[in-house]
XYZ file of C-alpha atoms in Angstrom:
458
model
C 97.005 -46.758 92.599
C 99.655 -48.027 95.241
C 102.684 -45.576 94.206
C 104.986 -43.077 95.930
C 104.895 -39.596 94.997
C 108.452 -37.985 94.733
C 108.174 -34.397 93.860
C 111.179 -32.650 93.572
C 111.795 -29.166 91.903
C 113.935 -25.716 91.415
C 112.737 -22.795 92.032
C 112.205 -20.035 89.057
C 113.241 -22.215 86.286
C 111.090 -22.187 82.287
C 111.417 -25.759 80.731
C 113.821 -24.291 78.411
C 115.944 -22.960 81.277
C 116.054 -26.225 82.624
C 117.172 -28.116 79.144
C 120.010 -25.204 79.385
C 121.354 -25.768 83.138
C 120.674 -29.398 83.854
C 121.159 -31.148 80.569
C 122.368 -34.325 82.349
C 119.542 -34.763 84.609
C 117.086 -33.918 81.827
C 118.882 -36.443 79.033
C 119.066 -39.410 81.814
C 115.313 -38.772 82.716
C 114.101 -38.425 79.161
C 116.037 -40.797 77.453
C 116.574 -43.657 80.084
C 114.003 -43.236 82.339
C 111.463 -42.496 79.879
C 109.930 -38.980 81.437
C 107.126 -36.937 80.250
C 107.415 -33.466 79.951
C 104.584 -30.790 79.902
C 105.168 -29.186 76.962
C 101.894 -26.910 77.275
C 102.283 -26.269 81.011
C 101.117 -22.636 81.727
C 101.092 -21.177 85.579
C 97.641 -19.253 86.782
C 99.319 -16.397 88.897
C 102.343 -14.464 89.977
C 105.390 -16.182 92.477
C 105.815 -19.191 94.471
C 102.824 -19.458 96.647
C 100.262 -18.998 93.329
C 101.911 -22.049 91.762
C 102.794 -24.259 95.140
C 98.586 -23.364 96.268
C 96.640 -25.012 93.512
C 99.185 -28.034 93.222
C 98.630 -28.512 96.943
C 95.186 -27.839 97.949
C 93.507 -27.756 94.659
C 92.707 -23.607 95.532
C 93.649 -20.216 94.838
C 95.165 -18.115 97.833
C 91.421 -15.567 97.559
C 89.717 -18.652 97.210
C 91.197 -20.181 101.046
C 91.132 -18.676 104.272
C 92.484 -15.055 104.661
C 96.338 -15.882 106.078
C 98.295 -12.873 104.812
C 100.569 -11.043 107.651
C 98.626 -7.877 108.721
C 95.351 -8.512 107.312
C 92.143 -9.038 109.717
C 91.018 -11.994 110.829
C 94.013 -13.480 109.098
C 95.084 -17.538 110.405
C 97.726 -19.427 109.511
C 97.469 -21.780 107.268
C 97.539 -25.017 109.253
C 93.229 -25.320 107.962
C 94.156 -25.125 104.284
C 93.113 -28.760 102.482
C 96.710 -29.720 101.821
C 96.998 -32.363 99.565
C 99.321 -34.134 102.191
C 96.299 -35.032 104.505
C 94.234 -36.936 102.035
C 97.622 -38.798 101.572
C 98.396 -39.166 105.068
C 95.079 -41.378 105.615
C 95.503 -43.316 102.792
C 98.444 -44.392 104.849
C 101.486 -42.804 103.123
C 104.277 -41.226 104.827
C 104.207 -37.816 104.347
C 107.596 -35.496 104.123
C 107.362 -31.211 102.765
C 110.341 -29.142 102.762
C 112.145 -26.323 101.040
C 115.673 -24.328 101.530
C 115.555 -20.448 102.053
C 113.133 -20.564 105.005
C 113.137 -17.189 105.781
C 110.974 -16.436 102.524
C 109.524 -19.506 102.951
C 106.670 -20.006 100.376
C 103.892 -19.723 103.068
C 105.393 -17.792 105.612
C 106.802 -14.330 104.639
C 103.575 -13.361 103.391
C 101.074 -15.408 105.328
C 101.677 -16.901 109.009
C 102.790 -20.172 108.442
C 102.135 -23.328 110.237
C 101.615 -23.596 113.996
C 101.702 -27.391 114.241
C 103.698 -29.470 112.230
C 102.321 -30.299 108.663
C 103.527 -33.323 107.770
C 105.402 -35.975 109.380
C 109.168 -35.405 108.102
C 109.103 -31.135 108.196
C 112.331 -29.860 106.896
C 111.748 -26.140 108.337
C 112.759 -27.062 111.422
C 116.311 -27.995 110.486
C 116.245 -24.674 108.023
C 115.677 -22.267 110.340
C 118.202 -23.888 113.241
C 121.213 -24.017 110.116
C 120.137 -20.707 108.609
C 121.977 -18.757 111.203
C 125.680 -20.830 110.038
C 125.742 -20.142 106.591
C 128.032 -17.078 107.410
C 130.320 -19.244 108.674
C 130.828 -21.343 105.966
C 131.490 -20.931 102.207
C 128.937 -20.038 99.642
C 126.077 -22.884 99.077
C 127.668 -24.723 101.432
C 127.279 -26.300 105.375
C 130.627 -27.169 106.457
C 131.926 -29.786 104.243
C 128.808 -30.316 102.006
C 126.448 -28.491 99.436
C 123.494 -27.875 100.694
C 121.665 -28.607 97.886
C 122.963 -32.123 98.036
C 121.853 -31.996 102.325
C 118.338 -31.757 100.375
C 118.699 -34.726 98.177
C 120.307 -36.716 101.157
C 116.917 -36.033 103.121
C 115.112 -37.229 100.384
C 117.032 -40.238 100.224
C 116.535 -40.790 103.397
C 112.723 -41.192 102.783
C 113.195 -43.895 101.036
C 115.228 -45.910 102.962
C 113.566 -45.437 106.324
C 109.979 -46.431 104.998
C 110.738 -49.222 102.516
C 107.696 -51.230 103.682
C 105.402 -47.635 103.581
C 103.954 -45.436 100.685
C 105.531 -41.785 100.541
C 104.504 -38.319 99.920
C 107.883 -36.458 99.271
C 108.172 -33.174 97.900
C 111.074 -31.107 98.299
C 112.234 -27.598 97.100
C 114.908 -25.970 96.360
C 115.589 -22.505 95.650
C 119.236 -20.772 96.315
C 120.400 -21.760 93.137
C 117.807 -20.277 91.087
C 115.803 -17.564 92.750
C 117.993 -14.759 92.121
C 120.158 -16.009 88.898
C 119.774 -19.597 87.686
C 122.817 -19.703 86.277
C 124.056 -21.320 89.008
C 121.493 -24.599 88.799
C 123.825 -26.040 86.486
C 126.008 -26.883 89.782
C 123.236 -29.129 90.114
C 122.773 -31.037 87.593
C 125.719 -34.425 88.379
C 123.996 -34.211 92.153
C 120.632 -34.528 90.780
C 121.759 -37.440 88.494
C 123.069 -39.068 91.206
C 119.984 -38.550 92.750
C 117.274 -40.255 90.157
C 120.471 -43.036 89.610
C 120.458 -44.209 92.838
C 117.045 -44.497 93.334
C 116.400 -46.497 89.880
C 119.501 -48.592 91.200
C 117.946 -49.317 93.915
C 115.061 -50.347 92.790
C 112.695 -46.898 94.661
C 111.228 -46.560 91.406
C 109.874 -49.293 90.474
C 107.075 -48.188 92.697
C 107.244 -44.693 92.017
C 105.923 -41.793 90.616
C 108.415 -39.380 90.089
C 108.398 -35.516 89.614
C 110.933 -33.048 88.356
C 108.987 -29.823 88.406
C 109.489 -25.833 89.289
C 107.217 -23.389 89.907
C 107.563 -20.853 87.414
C 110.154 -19.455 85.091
C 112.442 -16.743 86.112
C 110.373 -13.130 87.592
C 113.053 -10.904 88.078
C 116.436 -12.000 85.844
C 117.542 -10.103 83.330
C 115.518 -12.060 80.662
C 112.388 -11.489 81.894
C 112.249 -8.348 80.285
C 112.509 -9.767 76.564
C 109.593 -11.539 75.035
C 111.150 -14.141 75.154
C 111.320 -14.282 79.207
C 107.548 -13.051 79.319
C 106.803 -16.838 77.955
C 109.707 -18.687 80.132
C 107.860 -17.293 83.112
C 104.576 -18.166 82.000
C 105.613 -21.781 81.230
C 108.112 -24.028 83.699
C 109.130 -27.228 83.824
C 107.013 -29.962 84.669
C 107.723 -33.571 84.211
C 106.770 -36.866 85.057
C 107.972 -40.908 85.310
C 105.935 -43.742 85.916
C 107.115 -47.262 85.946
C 107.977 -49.180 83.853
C 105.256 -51.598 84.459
C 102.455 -48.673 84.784
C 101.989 -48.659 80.483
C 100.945 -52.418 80.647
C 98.942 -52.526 83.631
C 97.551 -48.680 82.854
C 97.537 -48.366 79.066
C 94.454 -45.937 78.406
C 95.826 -43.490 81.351
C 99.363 -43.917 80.232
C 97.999 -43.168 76.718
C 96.098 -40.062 78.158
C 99.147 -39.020 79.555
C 101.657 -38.647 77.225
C 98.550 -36.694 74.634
C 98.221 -34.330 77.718
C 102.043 -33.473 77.656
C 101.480 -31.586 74.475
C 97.769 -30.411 76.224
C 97.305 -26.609 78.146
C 97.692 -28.017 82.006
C 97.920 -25.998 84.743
C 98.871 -26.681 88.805
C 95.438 -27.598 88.861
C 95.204 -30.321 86.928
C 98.387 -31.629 89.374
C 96.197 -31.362 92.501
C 93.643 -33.753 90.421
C 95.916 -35.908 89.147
C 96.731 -36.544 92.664
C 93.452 -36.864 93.628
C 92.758 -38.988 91.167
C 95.486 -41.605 92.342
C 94.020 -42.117 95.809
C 90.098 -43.020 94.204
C 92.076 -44.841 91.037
C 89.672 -47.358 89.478
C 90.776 -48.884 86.351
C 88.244 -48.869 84.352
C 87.857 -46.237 81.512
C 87.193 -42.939 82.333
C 87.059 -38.995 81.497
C 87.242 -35.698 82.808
C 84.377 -33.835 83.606
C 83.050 -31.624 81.345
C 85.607 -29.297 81.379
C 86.365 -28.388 85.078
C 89.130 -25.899 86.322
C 91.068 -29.264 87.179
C 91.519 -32.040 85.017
C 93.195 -35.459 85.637
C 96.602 -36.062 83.716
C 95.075 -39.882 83.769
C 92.381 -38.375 81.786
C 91.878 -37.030 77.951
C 91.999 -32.490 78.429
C 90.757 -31.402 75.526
C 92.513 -30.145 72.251
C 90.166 -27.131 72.365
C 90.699 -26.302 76.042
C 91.395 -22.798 76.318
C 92.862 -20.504 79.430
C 89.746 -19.418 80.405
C 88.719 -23.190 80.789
C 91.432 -23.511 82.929
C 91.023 -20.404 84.805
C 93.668 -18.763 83.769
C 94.170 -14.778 83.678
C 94.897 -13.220 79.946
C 97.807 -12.049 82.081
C 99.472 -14.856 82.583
C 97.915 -16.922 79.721
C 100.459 -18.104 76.802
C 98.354 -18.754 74.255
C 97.299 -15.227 73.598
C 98.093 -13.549 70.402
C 99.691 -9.943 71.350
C 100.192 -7.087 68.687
C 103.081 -4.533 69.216
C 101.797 -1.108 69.866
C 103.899 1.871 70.039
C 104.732 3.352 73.505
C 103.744 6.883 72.514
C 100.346 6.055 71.228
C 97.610 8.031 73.311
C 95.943 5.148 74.885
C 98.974 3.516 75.882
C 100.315 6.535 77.923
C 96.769 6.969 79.366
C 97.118 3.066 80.529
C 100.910 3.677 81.805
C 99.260 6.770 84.107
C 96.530 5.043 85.361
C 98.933 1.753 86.097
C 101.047 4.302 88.095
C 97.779 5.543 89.785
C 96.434 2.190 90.916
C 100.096 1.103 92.586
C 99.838 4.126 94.606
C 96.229 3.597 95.752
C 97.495 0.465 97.120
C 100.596 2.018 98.973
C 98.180 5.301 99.651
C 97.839 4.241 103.455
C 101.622 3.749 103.936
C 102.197 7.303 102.401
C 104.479 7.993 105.605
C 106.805 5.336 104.318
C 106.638 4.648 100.899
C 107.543 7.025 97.910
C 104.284 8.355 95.573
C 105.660 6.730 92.236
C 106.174 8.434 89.195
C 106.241 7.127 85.390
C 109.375 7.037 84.403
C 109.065 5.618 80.893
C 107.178 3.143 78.909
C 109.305 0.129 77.363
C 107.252 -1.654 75.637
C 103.444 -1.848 74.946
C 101.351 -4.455 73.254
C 96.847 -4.697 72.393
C 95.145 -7.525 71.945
C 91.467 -6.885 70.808
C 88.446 -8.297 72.544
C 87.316 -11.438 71.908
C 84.882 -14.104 73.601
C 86.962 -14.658 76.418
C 88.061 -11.626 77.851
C 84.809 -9.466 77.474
C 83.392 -10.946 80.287
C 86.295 -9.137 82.545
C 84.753 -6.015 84.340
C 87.419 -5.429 87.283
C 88.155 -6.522 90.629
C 85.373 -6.994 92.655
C 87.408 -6.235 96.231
C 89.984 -3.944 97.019
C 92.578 -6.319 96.705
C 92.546 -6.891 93.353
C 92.075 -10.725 93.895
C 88.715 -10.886 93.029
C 87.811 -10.907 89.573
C 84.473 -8.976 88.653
C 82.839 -10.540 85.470
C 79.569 -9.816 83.562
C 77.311 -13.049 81.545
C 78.637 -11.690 78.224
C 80.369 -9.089 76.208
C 79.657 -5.573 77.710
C 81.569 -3.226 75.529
C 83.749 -2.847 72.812
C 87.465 -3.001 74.763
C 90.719 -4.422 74.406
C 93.350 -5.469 76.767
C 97.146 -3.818 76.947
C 100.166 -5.180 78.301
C 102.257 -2.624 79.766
C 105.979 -2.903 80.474
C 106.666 0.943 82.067
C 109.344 2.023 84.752
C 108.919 4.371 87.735
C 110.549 6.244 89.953
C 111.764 6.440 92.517
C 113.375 3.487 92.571
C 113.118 2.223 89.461
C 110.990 -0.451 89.362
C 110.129 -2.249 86.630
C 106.204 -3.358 86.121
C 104.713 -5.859 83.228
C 101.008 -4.862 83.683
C 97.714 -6.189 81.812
C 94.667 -3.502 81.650
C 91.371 -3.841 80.048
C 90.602 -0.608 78.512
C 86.843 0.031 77.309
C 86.975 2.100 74.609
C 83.336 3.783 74.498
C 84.054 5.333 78.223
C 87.583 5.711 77.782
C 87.882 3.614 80.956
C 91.019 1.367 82.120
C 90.118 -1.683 84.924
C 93.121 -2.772 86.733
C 93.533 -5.787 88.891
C 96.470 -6.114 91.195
C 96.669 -10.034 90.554
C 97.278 -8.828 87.064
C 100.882 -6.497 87.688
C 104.424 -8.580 87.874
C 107.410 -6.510 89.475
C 109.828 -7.971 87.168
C 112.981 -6.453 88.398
C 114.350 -6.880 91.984
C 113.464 -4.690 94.978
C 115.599 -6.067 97.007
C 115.671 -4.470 100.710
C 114.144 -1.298 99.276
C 110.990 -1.828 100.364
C 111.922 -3.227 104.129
C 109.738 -0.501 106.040
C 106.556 -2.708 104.866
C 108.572 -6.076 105.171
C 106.137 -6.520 108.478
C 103.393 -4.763 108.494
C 102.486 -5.276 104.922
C 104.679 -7.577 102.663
C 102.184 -7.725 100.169
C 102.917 -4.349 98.864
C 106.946 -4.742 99.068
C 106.769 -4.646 95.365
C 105.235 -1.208 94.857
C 106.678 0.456 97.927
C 110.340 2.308 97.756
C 110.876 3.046 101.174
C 111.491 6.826 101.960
């Protein structure tokens, strides 16, 4: 399937938020260019790096080689199977970058690249103009937004490899990550964006991706039910061609069913696999694998255990309000409170012992077919999940919003509590920090910035 691949997206941003702050963008790309929006698009873990990792090597972060800062044996991440290779030998040109390098999605946590990834890397150019945004007004490099530096680069692409197939993905996140109210500065840039490239004819051989990686973590919203689903679901879109429904009708067809489908990021990674081994002839999915082609029918039954995704994070679940001083749920909030401090236990010398501060909200759902297999973690981590063949024992699973102290920080935590033991199992893949810690936890910020969100430096 000889088409570009332009992927560009916003950090933090639910489809809905994106309908709110970039209503030109999203009218012109619906309405004129005739996108496709993933209306059942559901994330399968918490931040950046769990959303950008299955899109881009078709894995989990547990599931690739150990690369997080501090850890033993750790690499960086230059080994991973990045999506951009397989491209690169089918001949495209291939071009990665994102804004607010120094949290970059794959270095603050893990170690980054030591040689260059692709062939047009934008980190270079982030880290040299990093150091002169003091110098200049907000959002801005001299006399232009940097956002709009970003869309220029992509341009760019595009005009420098007419003749070549492209692999472009670019991020941005300073106008979203911390508030998104900003995006909506956005939106006439990014218009001008898509406009010029259907003027000039870029998409007529394109396929073309607004996307984001999850909805907002740590805005105000996310505390209100209705924020627990914007995170759980961002926008994810799509634009083929006009041309691609005649020549492609039965994976065009699939396509636009699928948009109202449960897909996850790694059903993107196939889709893009799919593209470089395209046949056209008709076709399926597999029976049900974690991944599924968007080219392909996904099943109206497929469920988030199908597609690997945690009850945590799942939005499909049905949740039943339970009252915050019910017995169980304060046992839950303690032992929640107990497990962040096991993992902060060897950093005692820096980071506070936490303390409950008070339960704001609590919700059960009872055990059903899919969850009962859910015994733990399996490693210390919490990233390995620890299943049995079948139900085990009557349980349920709680959602926990508490607050501790010091600090003040504000956990959304899922617990499996079997009720014949009076046992809770906790998984660290399963707890969101959804307020901001800020430089509060800075003593771990090197030596261990995978616990930044429990710590509260002494």
């Amino acid at each position: 399937m000889p088409l570009n691949v332009l992927m560009f997206g916003f950090d933090s941003v639910s489809r809905n938020t994106w309908l709110r702050t970039l209503p030109k963008t999203h009218k012109y790309f619906t309405e004129h260019l005739k996108g496709i929006v993933l209306k059942g698009y559901n994330i399968v873990g918490d931040g950046t790096p769990q959303a950008l990792l299955p899109i881009l090597t078709g894995q989990t972060e547990i599931e690739l080689p150990e690369a997080r800062r501090g850890k033993p044996d750790a690499k960086v991440v230059d080994g991973h199977p990045w999506i951009w290779n397989d491209f690169k030998k089918s001949g495209y040109m291939t071009q990665w970058g994102e804004d607010m390098c120094w949290i970059g999605t794959f270095n603050l946590r893990m170690l980054g690249f030591d040689k260059q990834p692709v062939d047009h890397f934008w980190r270079p150019y982030c880290q040299a103009s990093e150091g002169l945004h003091k110098y200049n007004k907000p959002f801005c490099l001299g006399s232009e937004r940097r956002h709009k530096v970003m869309m220029e680069w992509v341009k760019d692409g595009f005009q420098m490899y007419q003749n070549r197939l492209k692999f472009i993905f670019a991020f941005h996140s300073e106008y979203s990550h911390e508030d998104s109210s900003t995006l909506s500065w956005a939106d006439d840039d990014l218009l001008g964006m898509l406009k010029y490239l259907e003027e000039n004819n870029y998409l007529n051989n394109t396929m073309l991706i607004l996307m984001s990686d999850h909805g907002a973590r740590f805005h105000a919203v996310r505390e209100s039910m209705q924020g627990k689903y914007e995170e759980r679901m961002p926008y994810f879109s799509f634009r083929f061609p006009t041309w691609f429904q005649k020549k492609y009708p039965s994976e065009f067809k699939a396509f636009k069913n699928n948009a109202n489908r449960l897909t996850t990021p790694f059903d993107i990674h196939e889709t893009f696999r799919d593209m470089m081994k395209f046949e056209n002839k008709p076709s399926e999915n597999e029976k049900l694998p974690r991944g599924m082609s968007l080219f392909k029918p996904i099943p109206k039954h497929r469920s988030c255990t199908d597609a690997d995704i945690s009850p945590h994070w799942c939005a499909c679940l049905g949740w039943n309000v339970v009252s915050a001083t019910d017995p169980i749920t304060k046992k839950a909030a303690a032992s929640i409170v107990d497990f962040m401090n096991s993992l902060t236990e060897k950093f005692r010398s820096k980071c506070h012992s936490l303390s409950l501060k008070l339960i704001k909200s609590a919700m059960v759902m009872q055990s059903n077919p899919y969850i009962a297999r859910f015994l733990g973690s399996a490693d210390v981590d919490g990233r390995v999940p620890k299943e049995s063949k079948g139900a085990v024992d009557k349980s349920a699973l709680y959602q926990i919003t508490l607050q501790t102290t010091p600090g003040d920080g504000v956990f959304e935590t899922t617990v499996k509590h079997f009720a014949s033991v009076d046992k809770f199992v906790i998984s660290e893949r399963e707890i969101s920090r959804i307020n901001k810690y800020g430089s509060a936890a800075n003593c771990v910020y090197n030596d261990a910035p995978h616990l930044r969100q429990y710590c509260y430096c002494k």
